Coordinates of C-alpha atoms and ligand atoms in Angstrom, one line a residue:
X1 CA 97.7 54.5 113.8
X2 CA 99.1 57.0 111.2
X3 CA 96.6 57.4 108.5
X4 CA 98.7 58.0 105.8
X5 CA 99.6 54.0 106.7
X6 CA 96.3 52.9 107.3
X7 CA 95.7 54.6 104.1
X8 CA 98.0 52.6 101.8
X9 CA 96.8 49.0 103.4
X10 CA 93.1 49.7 103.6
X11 CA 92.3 52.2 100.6
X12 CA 94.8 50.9 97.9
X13 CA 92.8 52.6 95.1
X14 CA 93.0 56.4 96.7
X15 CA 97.0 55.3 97.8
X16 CA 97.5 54.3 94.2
X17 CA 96.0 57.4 92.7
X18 CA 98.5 59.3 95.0
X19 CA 101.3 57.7 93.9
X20 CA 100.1 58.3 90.5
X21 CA 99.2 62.0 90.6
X22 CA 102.4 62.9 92.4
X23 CA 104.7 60.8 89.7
X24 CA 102.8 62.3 86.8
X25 CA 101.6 59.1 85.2
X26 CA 98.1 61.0 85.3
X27 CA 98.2 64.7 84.0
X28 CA 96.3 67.7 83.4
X29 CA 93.9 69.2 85.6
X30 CA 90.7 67.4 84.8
X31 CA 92.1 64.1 84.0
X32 CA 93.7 64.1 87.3
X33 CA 90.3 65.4 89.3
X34 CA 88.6 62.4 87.6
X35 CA 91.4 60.4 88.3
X36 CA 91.2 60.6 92.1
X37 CA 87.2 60.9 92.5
X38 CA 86.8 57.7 90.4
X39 CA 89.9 56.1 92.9
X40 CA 88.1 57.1 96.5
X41 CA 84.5 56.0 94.3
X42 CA 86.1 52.3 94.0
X43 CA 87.3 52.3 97.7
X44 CA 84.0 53.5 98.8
X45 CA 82.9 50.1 100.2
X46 CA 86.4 49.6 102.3
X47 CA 85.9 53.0 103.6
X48 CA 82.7 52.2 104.7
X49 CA 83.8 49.0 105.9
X50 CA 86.6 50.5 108.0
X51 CA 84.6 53.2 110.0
X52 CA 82.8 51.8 113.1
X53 CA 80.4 55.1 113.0
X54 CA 79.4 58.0 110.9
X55 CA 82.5 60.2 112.5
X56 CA 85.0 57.8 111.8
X57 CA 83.3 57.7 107.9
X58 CA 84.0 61.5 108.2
X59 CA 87.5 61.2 109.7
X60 CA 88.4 58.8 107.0
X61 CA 87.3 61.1 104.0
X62 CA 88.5 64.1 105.5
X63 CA 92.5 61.8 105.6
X64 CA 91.9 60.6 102.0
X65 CA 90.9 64.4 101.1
X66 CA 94.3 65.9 102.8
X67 CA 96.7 62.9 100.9
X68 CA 95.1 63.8 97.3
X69 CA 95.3 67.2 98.2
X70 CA 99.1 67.0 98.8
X71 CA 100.1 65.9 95.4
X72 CA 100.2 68.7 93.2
X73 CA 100.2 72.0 94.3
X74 CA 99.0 74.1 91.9
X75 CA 95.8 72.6 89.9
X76 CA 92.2 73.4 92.2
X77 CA 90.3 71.4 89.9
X78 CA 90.9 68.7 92.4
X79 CA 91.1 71.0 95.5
X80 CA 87.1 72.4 94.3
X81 CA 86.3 68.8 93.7
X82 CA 87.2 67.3 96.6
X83 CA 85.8 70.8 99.0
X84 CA 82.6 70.6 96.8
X85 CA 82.1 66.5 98.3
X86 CA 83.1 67.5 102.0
X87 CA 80.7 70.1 101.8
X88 CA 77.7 68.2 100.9
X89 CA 78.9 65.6 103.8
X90 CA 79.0 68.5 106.2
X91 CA 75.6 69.5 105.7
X92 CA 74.0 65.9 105.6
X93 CA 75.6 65.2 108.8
X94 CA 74.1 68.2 110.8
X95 CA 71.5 65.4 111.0
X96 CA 72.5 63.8 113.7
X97 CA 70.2 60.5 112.9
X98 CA 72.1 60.4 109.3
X99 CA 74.0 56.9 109.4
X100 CA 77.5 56.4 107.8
X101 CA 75.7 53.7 105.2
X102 CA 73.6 57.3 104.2
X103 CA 77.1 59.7 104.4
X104 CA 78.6 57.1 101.9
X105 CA 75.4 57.7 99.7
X106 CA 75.9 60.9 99.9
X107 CA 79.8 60.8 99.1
X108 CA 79.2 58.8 95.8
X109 CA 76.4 60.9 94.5
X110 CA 78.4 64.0 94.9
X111 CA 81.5 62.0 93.0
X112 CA 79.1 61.3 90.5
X113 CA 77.6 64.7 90.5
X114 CA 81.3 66.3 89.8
X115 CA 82.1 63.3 87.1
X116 CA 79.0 64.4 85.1
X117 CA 80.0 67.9 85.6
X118 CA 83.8 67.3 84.3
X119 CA 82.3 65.4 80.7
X120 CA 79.1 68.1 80.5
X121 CA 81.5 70.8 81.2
X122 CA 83.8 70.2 78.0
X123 CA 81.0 69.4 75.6
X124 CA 79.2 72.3 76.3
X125 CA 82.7 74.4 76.2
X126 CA 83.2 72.8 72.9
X127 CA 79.8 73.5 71.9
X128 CA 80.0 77.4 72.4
X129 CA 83.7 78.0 71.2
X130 CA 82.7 76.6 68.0
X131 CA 80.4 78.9 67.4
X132 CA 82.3 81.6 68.2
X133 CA 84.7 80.7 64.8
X134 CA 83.4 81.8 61.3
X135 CA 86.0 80.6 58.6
X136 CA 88.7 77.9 58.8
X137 CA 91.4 78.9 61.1
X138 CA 94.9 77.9 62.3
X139 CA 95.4 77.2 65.9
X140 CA 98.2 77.1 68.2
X141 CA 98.3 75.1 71.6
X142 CA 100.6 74.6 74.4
X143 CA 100.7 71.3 76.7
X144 CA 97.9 68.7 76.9
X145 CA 95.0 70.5 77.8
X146 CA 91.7 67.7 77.8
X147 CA 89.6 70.6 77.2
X148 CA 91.7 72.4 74.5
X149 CA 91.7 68.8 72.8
X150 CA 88.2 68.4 73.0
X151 CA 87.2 72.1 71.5
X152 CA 89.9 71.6 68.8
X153 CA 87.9 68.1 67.6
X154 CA 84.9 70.2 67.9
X155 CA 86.2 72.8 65.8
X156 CA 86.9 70.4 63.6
X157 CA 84.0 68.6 63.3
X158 CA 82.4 71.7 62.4
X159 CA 85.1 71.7 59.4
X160 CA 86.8 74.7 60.6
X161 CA 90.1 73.7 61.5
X162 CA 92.7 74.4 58.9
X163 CA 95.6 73.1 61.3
X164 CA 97.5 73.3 64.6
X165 CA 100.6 74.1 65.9
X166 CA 101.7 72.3 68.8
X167 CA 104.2 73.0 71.2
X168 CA 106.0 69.8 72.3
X169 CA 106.0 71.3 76.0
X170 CA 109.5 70.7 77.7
X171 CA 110.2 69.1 80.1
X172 CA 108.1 65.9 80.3
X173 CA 106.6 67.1 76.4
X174 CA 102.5 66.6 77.1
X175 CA 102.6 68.4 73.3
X176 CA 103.4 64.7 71.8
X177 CA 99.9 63.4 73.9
X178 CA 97.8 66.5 72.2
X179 CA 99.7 65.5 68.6
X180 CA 98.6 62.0 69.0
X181 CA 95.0 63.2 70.0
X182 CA 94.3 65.5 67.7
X183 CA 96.3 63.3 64.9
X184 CA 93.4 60.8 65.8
X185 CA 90.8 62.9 64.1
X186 CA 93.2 63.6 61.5
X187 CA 93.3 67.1 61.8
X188 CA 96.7 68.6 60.3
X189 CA 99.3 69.0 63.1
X190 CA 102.6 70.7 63.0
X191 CA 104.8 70.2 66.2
X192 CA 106.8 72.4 66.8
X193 CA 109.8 73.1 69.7
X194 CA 108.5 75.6 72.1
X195 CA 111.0 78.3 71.6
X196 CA 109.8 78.5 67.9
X197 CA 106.2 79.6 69.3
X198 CA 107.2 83.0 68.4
X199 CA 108.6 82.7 64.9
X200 CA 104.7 80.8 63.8
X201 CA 102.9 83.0 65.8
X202 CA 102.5 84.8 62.2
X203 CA 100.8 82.0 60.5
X204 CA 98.0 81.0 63.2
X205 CA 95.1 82.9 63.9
X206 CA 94.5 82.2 67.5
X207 CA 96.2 80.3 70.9
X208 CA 93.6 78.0 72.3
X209 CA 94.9 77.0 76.1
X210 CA 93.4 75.4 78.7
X211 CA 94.1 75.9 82.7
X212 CA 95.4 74.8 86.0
X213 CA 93.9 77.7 87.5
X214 CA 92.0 81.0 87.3
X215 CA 91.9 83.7 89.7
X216 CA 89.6 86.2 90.7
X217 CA 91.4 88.6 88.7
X218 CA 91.2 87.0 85.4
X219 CA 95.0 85.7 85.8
X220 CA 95.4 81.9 84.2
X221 CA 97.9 79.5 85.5
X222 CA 98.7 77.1 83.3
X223 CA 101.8 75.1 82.1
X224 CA 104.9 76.6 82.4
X225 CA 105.5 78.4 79.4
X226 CA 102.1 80.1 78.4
X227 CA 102.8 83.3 79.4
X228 CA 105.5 83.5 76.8
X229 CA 103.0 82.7 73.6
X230 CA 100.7 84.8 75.5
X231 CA 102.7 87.7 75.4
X232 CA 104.2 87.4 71.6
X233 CA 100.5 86.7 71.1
X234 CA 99.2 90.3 72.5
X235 CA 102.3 91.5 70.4
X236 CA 101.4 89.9 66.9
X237 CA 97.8 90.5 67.5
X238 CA 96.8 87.4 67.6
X239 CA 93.5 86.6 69.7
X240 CA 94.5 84.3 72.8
X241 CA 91.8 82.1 74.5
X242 CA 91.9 79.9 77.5
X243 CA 89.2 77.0 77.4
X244 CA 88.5 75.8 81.1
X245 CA 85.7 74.7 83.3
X246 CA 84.1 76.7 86.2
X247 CA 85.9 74.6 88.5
X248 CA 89.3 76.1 87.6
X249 CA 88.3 79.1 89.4
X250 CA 90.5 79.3 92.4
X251 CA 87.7 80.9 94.4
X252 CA 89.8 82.3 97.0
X253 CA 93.1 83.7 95.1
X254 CA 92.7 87.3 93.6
X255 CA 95.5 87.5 91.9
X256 CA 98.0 84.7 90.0
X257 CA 100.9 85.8 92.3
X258 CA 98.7 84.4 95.5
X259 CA 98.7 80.2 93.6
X260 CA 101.5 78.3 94.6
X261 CA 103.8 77.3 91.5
X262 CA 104.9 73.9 91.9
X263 CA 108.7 73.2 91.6
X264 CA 109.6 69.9 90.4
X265 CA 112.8 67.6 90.1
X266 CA 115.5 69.0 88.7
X267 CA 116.1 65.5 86.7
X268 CA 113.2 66.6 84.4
X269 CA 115.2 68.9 82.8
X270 CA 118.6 67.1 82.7
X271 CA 119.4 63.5 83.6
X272 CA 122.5 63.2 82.9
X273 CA 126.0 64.6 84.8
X274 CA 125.6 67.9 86.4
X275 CA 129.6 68.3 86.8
X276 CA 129.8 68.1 82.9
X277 CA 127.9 71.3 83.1
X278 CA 129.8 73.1 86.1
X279 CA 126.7 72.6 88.2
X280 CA 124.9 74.8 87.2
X281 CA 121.6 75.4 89.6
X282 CA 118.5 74.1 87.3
X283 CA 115.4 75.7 88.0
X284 CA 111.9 73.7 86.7
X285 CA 108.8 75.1 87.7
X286 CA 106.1 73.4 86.2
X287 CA 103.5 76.6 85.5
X288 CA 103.4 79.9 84.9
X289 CA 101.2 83.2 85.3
X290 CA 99.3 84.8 82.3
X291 CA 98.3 87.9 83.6
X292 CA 94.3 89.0 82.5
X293 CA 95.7 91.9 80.0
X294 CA 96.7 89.0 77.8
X295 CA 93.7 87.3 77.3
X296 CA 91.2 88.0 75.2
X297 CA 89.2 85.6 76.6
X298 CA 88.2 82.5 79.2
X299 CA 85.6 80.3 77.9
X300 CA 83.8 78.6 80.4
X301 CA 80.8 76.1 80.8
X302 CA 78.9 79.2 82.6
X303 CA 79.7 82.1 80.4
X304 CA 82.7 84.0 78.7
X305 CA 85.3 86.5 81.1
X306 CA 87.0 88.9 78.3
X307 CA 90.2 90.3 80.0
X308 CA 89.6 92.3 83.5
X309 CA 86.4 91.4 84.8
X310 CA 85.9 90.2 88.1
X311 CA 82.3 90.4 88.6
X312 CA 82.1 88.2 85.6
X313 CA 83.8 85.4 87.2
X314 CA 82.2 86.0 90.6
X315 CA 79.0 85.7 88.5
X316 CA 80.0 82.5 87.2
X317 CA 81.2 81.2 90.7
X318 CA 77.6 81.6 92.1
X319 CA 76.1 79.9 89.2
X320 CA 78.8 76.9 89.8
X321 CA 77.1 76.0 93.2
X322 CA 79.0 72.8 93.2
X323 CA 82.4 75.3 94.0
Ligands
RUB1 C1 98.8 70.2 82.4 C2 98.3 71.5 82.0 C3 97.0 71.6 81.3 C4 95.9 72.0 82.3 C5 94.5 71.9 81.8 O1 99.9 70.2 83.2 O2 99.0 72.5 82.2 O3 97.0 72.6 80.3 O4 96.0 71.1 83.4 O5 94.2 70.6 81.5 P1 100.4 68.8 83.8 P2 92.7 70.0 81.3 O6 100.7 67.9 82.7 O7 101.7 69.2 84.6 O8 99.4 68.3 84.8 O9 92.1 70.9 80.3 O10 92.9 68.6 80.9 O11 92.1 70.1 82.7

């Protein structure tokens, strides 16, 4: 039977959080990791259910694995999450007494193990940006970054934050979400279009990003659009950080040009009809590339990488054993 059908019928929570991921009702790199563990957590019993033997447990993960792993191309927050779970399922079931009742064990702990690590990971994140700020100071940010959010409210809690500039993030404008967020803990926002990033690049005193991914290089992918405020940021010397987990590290891409960018409907960027504009061709990739030279630094939950240094982030890809 195709498994992609059997899918949709027998694990309705993992088919749902496909269908969500790939229409963007859930965003952002985290969000979306959580998103998907907590879906193939729920369906854990039906899983179990539907496999007559431990290799048909494994057969079943490894289908749910591949559909999640088609529906965005670019993040590997979920790709690490999803490798870190097949590899602890791998190595209990060189034991060839190991029942699939004990593989399912195993499958939830290590989706609990990964949930803990996505909350701990931004806390602690928060925890050490904050300290790394010594008088009140204006932010910018781009997109909805879950972490960003988090350090911001940190920041501010520590009664640091003068304000923010947001960018309202065309096309599909994840800007309004981190207005609303940050509005929540009323911190003073400015939103702001993205092409005037440049123009109040003079008034903040650092860019605070977060990321889809990070290569071994130092290179940040992130929403489409970064590099830009990273580059006038460089240029207005303004100190640009990227707040993201371990498990952004894309462990096996050395450089930003090896991620694939995802492409996505032209409609996102205009609806209405094309022959009113002489057809133009409409291009919308949904990231970009911020090369290392423009980053002062990556904050992670295992230690700081400032600009070019790839034994750093090889150092902090040993201490994330879970990657
Ligand atoms: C979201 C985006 C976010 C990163 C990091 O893009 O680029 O900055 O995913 O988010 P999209 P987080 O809306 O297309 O998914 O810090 O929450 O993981």
């Amino acid at each position: 039977m195709d498994k992609l059908y059997s899918m949709k019928s027998d694990f309705e929570n993992v088919a749902k959080a496909v269908e969500d991921i790939k229409n963007m009702r859930i965003r952002g790199a985290s969000v979306i990791a959580k998103y998907a563990l907590e879906s193939i957590r729920r369906d854990s019993r039906k899983i179990l259910e539907k496999s007559r033997n431990r290799e048909e447990f494994l057969e079943n993960f490894e289908a749910i694995k591949e559909s999640l792993l088609r529906t965005r191309p670019t993040a590997v927050a979920l790709p690490n999450a999803l490798r870190f779970i097949e590899y602890r399922l791998k190595l209990k079931s060189r034991n060839k007494n190991i029942t699939k009742n004990e593989l399912c064990d195993e499958m939830i702990s290590s989706i609990d193990y990964f949930l803990d690590k996505i909350k701990n990971s931004k806390k602690e994140i928060a925890t050490a940006f904050s300290k790394l700020i010594k008088t009140k100071v204006s932010i910018m940010t781009h997109c909805h970054s879950s972490t960003t959010v988090e350090v911001i409210k940190k920041i501010n809690e520590d009664r640091k934050v003068k304000e923010v500039y947001v960018t309202e993030t065309r096309p599909l404008y994840q800007g309004y979400v981190t207005a609303k967020k940050l509005r929540e803990s009323n911190i003073n926002v400015k939103l702001i279009v993205d092409s005037a990033s440049g123009m109040f690049m003079k008034n903040v005193d650092l860019v605070l990003v977060g990321a889809d991914a990070i290569t071994l290089n130092g290179d940040v992918i992130n929403k489409i659009g970064t590099y830009p405020i990273a580059v006038v940021a460089k240029e207005e010397n303004k100190n640009f950080f990227v707040t993201a987990e371990s498990y952004k590290i894309a462990t096996n891409a050395k450089t930003g040009k090896e991620i694939a960018i995802e492409y996505r409907s032209i409609r996102e960027v205009y609806n209405g009809n094309l022959g009113r504009l002489g057809n133009p061709e409409i291009l919308n990739p949904s990231f970009d590339i911020t090369p290392a030279k423009y980053i002062t630094a990556i904050i992670t939950e295992l230690g700081a990488v400032r600009g070019k240094q790839p034994k750093k982030i090889k150092e902090i890809l040993k201490k994330a054993k879970y990657v």
